[in-house]
Tab-separated table of C-alpha atoms in Angstrom:
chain	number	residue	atom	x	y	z
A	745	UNK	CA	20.116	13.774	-18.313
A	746	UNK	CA	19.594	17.080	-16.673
A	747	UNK	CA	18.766	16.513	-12.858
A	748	UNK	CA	15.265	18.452	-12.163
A	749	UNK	CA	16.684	20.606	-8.563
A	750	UNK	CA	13.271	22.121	-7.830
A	751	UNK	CA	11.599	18.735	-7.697
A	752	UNK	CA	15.009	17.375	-5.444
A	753	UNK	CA	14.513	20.456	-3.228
A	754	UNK	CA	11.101	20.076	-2.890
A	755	UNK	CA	11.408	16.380	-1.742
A	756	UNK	CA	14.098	16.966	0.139
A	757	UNK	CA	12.704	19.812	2.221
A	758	UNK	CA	9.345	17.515	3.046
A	759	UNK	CA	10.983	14.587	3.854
A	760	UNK	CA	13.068	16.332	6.544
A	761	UNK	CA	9.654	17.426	7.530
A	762	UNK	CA	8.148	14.405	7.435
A	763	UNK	CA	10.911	12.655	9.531
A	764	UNK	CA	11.027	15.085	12.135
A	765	UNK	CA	6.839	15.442	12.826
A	766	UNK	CA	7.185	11.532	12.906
A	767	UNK	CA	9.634	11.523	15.508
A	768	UNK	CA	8.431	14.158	17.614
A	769	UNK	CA	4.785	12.594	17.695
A	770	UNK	CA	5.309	9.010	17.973
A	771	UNK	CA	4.151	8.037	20.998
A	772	UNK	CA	0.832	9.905	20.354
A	773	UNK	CA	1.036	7.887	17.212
A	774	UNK	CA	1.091	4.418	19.293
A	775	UNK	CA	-1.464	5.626	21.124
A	776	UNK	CA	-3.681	6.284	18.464
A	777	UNK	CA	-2.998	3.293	16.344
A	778	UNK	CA	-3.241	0.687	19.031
A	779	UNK	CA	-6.955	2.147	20.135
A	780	UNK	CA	-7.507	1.949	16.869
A	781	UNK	CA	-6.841	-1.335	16.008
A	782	UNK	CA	-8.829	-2.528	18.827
A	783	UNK	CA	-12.232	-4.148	17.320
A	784	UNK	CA	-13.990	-5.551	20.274
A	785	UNK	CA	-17.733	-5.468	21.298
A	786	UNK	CA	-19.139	-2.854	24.057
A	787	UNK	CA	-17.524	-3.854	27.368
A	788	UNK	CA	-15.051	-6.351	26.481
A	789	UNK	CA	-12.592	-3.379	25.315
A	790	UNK	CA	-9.458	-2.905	26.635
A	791	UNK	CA	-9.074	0.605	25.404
A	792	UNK	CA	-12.039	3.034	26.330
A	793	UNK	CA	-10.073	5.837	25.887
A	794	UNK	CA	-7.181	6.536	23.821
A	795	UNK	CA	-5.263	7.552	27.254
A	796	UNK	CA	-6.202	4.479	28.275
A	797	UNK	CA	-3.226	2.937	26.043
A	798	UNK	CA	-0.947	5.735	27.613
A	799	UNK	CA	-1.828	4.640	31.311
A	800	UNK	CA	-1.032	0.894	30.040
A	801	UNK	CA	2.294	1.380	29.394
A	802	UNK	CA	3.161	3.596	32.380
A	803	UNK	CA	1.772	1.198	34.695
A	804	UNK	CA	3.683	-2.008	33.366
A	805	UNK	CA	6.155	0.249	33.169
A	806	UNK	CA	6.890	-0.221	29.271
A	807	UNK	CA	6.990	3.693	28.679
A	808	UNK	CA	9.516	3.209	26.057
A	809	UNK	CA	7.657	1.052	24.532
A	810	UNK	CA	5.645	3.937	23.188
A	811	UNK	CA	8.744	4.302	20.347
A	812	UNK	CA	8.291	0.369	19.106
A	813	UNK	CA	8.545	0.694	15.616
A	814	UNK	CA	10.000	4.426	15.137
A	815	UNK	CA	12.939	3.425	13.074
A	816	UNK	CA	10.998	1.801	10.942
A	817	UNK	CA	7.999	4.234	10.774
A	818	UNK	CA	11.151	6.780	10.285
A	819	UNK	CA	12.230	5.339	6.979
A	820	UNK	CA	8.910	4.471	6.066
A	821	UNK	CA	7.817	8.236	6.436
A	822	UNK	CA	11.018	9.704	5.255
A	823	UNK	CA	10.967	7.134	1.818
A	824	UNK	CA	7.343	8.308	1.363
A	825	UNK	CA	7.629	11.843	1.894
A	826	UNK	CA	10.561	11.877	-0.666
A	827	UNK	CA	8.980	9.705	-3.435
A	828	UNK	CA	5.650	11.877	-2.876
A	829	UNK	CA	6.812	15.469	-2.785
A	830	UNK	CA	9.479	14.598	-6.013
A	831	UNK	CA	7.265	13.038	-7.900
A	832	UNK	CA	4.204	15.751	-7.090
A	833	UNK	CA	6.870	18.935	-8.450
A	834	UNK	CA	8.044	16.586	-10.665
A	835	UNK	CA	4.338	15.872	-12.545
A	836	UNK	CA	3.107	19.475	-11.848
A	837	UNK	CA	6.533	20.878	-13.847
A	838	UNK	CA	5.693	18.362	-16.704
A	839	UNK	CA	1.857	18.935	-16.891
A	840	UNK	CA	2.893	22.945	-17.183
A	841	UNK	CA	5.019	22.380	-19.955
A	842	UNK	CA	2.758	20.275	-21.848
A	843	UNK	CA	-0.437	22.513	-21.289
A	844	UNK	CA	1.554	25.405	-21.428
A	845	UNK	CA	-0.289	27.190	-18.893
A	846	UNK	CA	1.369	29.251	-16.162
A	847	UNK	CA	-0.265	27.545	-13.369
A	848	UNK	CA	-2.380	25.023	-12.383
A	849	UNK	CA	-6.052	24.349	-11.785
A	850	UNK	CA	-7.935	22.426	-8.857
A	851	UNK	CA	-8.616	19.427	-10.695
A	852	UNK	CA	-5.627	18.944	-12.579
A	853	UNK	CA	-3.732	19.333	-9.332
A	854	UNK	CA	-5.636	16.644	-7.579
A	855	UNK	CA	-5.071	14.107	-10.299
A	856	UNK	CA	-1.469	15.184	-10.321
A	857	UNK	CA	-1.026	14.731	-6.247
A	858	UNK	CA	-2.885	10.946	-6.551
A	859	UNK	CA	-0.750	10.145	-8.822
A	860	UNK	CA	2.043	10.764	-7.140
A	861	UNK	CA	0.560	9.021	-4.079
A	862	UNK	CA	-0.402	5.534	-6.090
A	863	UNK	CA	3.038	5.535	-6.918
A	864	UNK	CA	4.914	6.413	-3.306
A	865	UNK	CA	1.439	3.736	-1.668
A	866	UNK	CA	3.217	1.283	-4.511
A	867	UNK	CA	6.541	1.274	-3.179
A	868	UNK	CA	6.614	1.632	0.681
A	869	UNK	CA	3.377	-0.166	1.331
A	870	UNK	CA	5.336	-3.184	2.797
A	871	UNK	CA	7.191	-0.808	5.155
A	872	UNK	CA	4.054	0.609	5.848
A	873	UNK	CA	2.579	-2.531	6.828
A	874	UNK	CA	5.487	-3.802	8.964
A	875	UNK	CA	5.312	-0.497	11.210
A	876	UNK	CA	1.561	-0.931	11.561
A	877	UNK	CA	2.506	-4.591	12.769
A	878	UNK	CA	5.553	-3.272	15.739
A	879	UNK	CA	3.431	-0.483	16.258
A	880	UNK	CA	0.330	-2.637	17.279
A	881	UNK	CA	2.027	-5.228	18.903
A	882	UNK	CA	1.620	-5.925	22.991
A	883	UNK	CA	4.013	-3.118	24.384
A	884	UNK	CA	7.352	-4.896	24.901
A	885	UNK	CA	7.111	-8.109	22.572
A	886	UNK	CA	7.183	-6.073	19.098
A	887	UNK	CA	9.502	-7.947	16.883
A	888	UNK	CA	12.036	-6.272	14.960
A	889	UNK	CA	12.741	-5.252	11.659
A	890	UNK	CA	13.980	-7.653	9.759
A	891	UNK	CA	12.433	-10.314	11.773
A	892	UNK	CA	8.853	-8.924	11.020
A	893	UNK	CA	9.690	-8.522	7.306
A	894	UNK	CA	10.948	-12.363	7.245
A	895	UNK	CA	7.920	-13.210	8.501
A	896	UNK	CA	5.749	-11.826	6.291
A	897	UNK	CA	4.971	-13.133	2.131
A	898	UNK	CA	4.774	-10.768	-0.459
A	899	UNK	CA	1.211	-11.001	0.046
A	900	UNK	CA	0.914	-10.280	3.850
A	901	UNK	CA	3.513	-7.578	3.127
A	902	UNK	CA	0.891	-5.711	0.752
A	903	UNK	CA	-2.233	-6.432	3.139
A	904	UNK	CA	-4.144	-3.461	2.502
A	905	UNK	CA	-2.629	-2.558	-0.760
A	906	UNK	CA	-6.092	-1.075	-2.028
A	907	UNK	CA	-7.601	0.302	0.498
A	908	UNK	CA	-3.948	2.339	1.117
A	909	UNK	CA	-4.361	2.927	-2.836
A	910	UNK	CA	-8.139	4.560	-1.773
A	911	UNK	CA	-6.127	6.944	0.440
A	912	UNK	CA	-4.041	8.538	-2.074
A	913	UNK	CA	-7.282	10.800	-1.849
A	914	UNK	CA	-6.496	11.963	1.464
A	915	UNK	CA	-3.006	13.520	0.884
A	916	UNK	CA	-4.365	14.710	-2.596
A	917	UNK	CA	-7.305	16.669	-1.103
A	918	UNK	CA	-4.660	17.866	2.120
A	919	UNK	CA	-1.943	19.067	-0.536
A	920	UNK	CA	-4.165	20.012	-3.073
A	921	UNK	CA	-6.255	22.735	-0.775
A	922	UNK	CA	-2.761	23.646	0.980
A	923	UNK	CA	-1.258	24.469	-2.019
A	924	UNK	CA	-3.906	26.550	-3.401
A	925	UNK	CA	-4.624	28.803	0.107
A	926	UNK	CA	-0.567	28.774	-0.406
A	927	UNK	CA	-0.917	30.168	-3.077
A	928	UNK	CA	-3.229	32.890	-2.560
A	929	UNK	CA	-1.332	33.913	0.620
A	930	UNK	CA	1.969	34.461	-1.419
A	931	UNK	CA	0.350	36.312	-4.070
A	932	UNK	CA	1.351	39.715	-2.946
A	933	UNK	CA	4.332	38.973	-2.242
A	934	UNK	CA	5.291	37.810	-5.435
A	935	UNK	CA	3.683	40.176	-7.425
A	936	UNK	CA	6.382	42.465	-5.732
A	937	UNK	CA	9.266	40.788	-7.653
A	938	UNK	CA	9.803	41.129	-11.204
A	939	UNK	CA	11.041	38.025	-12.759
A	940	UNK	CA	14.381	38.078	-11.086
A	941	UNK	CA	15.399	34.343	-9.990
A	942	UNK	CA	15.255	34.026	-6.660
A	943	UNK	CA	14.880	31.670	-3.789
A	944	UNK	CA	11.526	30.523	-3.601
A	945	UNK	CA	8.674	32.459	-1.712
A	946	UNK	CA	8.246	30.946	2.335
A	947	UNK	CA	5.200	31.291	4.473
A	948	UNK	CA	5.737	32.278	7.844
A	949	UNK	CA	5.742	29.578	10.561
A	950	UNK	CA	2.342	30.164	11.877
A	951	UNK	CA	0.809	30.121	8.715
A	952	UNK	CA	1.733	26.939	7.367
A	953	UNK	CA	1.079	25.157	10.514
A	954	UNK	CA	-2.607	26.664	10.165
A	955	UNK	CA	-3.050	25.912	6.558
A	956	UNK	CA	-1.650	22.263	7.267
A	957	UNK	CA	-4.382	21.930	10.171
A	958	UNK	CA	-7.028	23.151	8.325
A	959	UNK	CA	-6.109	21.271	5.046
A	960	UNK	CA	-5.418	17.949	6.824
A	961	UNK	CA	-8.742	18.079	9.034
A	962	UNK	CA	-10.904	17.966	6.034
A	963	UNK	CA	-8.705	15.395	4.385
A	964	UNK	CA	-9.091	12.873	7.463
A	965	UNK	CA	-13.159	13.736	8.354
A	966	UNK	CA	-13.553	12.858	4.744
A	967	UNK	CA	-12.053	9.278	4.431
A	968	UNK	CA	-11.860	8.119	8.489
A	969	UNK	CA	-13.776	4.839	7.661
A	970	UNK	CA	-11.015	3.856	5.077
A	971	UNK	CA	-8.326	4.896	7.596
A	972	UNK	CA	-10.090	2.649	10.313
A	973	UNK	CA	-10.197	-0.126	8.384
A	974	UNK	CA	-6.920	-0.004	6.982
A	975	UNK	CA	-5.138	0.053	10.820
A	976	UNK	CA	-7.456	-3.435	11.388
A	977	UNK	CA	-6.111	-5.133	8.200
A	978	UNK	CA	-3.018	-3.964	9.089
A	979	UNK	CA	-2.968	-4.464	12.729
A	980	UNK	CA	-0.399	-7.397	14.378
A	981	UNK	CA	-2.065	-10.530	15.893
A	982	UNK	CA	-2.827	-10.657	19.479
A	983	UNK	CA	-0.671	-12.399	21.313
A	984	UNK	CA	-2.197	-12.824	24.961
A	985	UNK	CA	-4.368	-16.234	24.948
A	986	UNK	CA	-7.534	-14.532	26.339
A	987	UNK	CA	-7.756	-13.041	23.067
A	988	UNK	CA	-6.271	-15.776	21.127
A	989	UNK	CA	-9.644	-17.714	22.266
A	990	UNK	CA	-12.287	-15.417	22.179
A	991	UNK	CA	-10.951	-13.395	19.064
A	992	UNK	CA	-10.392	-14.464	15.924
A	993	UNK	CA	-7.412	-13.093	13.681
A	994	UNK	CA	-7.955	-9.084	12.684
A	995	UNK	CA	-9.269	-9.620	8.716
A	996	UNK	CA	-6.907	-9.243	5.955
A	997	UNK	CA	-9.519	-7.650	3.107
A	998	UNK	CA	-11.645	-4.726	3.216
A	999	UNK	CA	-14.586	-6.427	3.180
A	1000	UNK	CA	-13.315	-8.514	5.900
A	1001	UNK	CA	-12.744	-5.074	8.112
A	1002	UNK	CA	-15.980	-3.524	7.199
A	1003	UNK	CA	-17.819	-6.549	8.250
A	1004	UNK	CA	-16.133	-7.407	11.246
A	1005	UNK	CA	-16.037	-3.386	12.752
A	1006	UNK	CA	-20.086	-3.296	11.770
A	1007	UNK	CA	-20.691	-6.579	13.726
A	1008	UNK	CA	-18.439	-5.990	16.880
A	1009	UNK	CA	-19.074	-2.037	16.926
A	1010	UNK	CA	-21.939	-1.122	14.853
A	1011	UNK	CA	-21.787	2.415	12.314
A	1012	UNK	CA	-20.047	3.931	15.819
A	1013	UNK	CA	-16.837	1.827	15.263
A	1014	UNK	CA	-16.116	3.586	11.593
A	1015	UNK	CA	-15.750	6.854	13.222
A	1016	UNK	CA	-13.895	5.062	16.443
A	1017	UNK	CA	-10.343	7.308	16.911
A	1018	UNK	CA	-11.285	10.273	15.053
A	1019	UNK	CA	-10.916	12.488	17.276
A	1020	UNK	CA	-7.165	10.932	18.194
A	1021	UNK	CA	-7.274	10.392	13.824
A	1022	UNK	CA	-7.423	14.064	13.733
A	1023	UNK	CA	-4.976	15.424	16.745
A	1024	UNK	CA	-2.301	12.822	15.245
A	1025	UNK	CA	-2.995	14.093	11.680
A	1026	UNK	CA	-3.380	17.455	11.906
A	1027	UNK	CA	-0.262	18.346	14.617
A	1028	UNK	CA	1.604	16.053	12.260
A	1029	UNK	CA	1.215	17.161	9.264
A	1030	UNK	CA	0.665	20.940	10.698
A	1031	UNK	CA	4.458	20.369	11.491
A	1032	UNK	CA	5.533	18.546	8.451
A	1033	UNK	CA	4.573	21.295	5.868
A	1034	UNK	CA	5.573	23.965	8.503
A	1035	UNK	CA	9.097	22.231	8.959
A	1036	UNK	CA	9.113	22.164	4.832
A	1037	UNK	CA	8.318	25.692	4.858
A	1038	UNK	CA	11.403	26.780	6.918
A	1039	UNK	CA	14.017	24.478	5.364
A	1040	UNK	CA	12.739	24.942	1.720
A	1041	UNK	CA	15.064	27.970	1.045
A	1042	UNK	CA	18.193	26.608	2.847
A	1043	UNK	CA	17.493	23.021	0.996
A	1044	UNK	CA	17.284	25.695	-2.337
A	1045	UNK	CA	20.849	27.067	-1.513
A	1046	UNK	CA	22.068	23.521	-1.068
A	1047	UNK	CA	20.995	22.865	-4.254
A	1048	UNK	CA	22.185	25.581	-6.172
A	1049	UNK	CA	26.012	25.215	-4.605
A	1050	UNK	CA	25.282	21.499	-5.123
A	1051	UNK	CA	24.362	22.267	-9.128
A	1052	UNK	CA	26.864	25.049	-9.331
A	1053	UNK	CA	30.003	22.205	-8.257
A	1054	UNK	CA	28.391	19.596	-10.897
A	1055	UNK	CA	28.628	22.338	-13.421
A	1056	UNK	CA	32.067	23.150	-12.730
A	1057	UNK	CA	33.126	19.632	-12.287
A	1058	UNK	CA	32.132	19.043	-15.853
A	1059	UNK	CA	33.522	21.781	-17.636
A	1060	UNK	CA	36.808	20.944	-16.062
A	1061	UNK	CA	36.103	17.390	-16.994
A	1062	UNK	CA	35.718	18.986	-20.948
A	1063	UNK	CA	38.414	21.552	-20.890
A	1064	UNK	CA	41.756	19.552	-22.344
């Protein structure tokens, strides 16, 4: 079976970019999270502010406590990434050769990126749910790894399994609107080449950290209250007593979340975070497709030594 080496290079090149954004904004990402999984009525919140949760862990001194959870947010991120951005080039390539049109409109491109996202939600949803569950923990007592996945059924493990599945729309809509404005940009430049094969066409820097801010903002404004509730369903258990007796467990179904943010918080708490929803977002995934941008065409030249020793491994491997 011939190996497809524009999908690998594609999901290659974003999950680099995906690891690295991760890793450069994770503390912002604890920040965020943790304020967000805070459901508490008006003045019995610990969090007013998301630099609230910052000030928390400089004055108990837990500062590195900001990075509970990176390795596994890491892999999470970097599995996703992969699995997305593969199977995306992979379902676009197959949809042009069975339309046999040269490119691809709106519509058929979002079906094609949700898709691809029900099927990367499918497999690294447990991971997902673990990181939410270091992440959230009280700074210094987050469990590790393996001991948070032992914990955990199958079914805990996939808490939030369709509301995550109703957020396939939000990368869709991001990648969808990127790659057309993508498009558009690179249009004069490759109407200068003439069908030579080449190394695929890069934006520069700045322009595909703008188009991934501007792409990602819409995405988030339009599906916050799914986002909110997922981090609740998917938030770790308090573990102080004060809370243990005034607070029941954070709900487990979406029904659960909605009812519990409207009674606690009112139609304010399903836009609570958005602003720190949209910094997170937006810088992050600003720097993921910007990162993809600039390691695409080395990631191609991998690939095409990597294709060119396959090919003469095997016709050594024929010759007698």
């Amino acid at each position: 079976m011939a190996i497809d080496f524009e999908s690998l290079t594609e999901a290659t090149s974003g999950a680099v970019g995906s690891l690295l954004s991760t890793t450069i904004l994770y503390p912002l990402d604890t920040c965020k999270t943790k304020y967000q999984a805070e459901v508490r009525s008006l003045g019995q919140q610990r969090y007013k502010n998301l630099s609230d949760v910052l000030w928390e862990a400089i004055a108990t001194g837990k500062v590195l406590s900001l990075y509970q959870g990176l390795g596994t947010k890491n892999l999470q991120s970097f599995i996703s990434s992969f699995l997305y951005f593969y199977g995306y080039s992979y379902f676009k390539r197959l949809y042009l050769v069975w339309s046999g049109n040269k490119s691809i409109g709106t519509k058929a491109n979002l079906i094609i990126a949700s898709a691809a996202g029900v099927c990367t939600v499918i497999v690294t949803h447990p991971l997902d749910t673990v990181s939410s569950r270091m992440q959230t923990s009280a700074f210094g007592k987050s469990k590790g790894f393996l001991q948070s996945f032992k914990e955990s059924s199958w079914s805990e493990a996939y808490d939030g399994l369709g509301i995550s599945l109703l957020l396939t729309s939000n990368p869709s809509i991001q990648y969808t609107a990127y790659d057309q404005l993508k498009k558009r940009l690179l249009k004069r430049k490759q109407s200068n080449k003439i069908g030579t094969q080449s190394s695929p066409e890069e934006l520069s820097a700045f322009s595909a950290f703008m188009l991934g801010a501007v792409s990602k903002s819409f995405a988030t404004c339009s599906t916050y209250p799914a986002i909110r509730c997922k981090v609740t369903i998917q938030s770790a258990d308090q573990d102080d007593d004060e809370t243990r007796e005034s607070q029941p467990k954070p709900p487990k179904t979406i029904m659960g979340a909605v009812y519990t943010i409207w009674r606690r918080e009112g139609l304010w708490g399903f836009v609570k975070g958005l602003q720190a929803q949209i910094l997170k977002t937006v810088l992050s995934s600003a720097l993921l497709l910007m990162i993809k941008e600039k390691t695409a065409k080395s990631t191609w030249v991998l690939m095409l030594a990597i294709r060119k020793y396959i090919l003469l491994t095997r016709s050594r491997l024929k010759s007698p």
